[in-house]
Amino acid sequence: MTQNIYSNINGQLILTHETDIKSTDEAVRSHYGLYESILYRRGQLELQDLHWERLWSGLSVLGFQRPAHWNAAFFAAHIEDLVRANQLTDIARVRLQIYSDEVQAPLQPLYYIEAMAIESPTTQWNEIGLKIAVLPDFRKPMMPESNCKISHSRHYPIAKAMMEAQDLDDVLLLNTEGNIIESAIANIFWVKEGVFYTPPLSDGCLAGTMRIWLLQQMKAQQIPHQEQSVDLNALLVADELFCSNSIRFIRWVQ
């Protein structure tokens, strides 16, 4: 069972069952704004610099006016208080969502934070490869907003319904030019003849924190890699295919 006793609503710890603001509510999840899913583990926020960088960038892209006191230390302190209140100091999935009740920029941002229990195997190598398919009824636009982790994207409810109907672990998303750019919840990488590939941000994929970290490691270790557009036919003849995600890390696809 997911342990999520308290939530932080605009700086206040509130019992989750006493508030209507929950990410399990599709109306809340799809509110105009953006969010970050961060792995908390034994006092550390994994890849936090990359998460904060993407969050600040996303606020600007979406037209939010970032308060002067919003910085990494501000949110890290709130997250630490929350995971301790929920007794999740070993490992937790933190979800920070920024939203606004306004409709015209500059938007005044509001926020809520959840800290939820997860199983340690979530961050470990999967023994069984993911079962995936291509989502046919959605085309992600190729624009700066697409690189942000936006909460109002239309793809997730459609993807979730398809995954449940076809017993899938994930689905691949297409952009408006018909290229495959990512999965519903992760970035994608494929390997062909010893070279690692991933779609470029210009194709409309998420600027994933694990994606960035992997590219940094490949560069540092001089592992051959390229950012390249891809269609389904090219993926079908790849030597390997895997998904990257800041909570699940790397998951290989069967």
PDB file of C-alpha atoms in Angstrom, residues 36 74 89 166-167 191 237:
ATOM      1  CA  GLU A  36       9.051  16.866 -11.062  1.00  0.00           C
ATOM      2  CA  PHE A  74      13.652  26.018  -0.208  1.00  0.00           C
ATOM      3  CA  THR A  89      13.481   8.474   5.111  1.00  0.00           C
ATOM      4  CA  GLN A 166      -3.479  -4.432 -23.759  1.00  0.00           C
ATOM      5  CA  ASP A 167      -1.565  -5.405 -20.602  1.00  0.00           C
ATOM      6  CA  VAL A 191      21.860   0.490 -29.540  1.00  0.00           C
ATOM      7  CA  VAL A 237      16.137  -3.624 -36.187  1.00  0.00           C
TER       8      VAL A 237
END
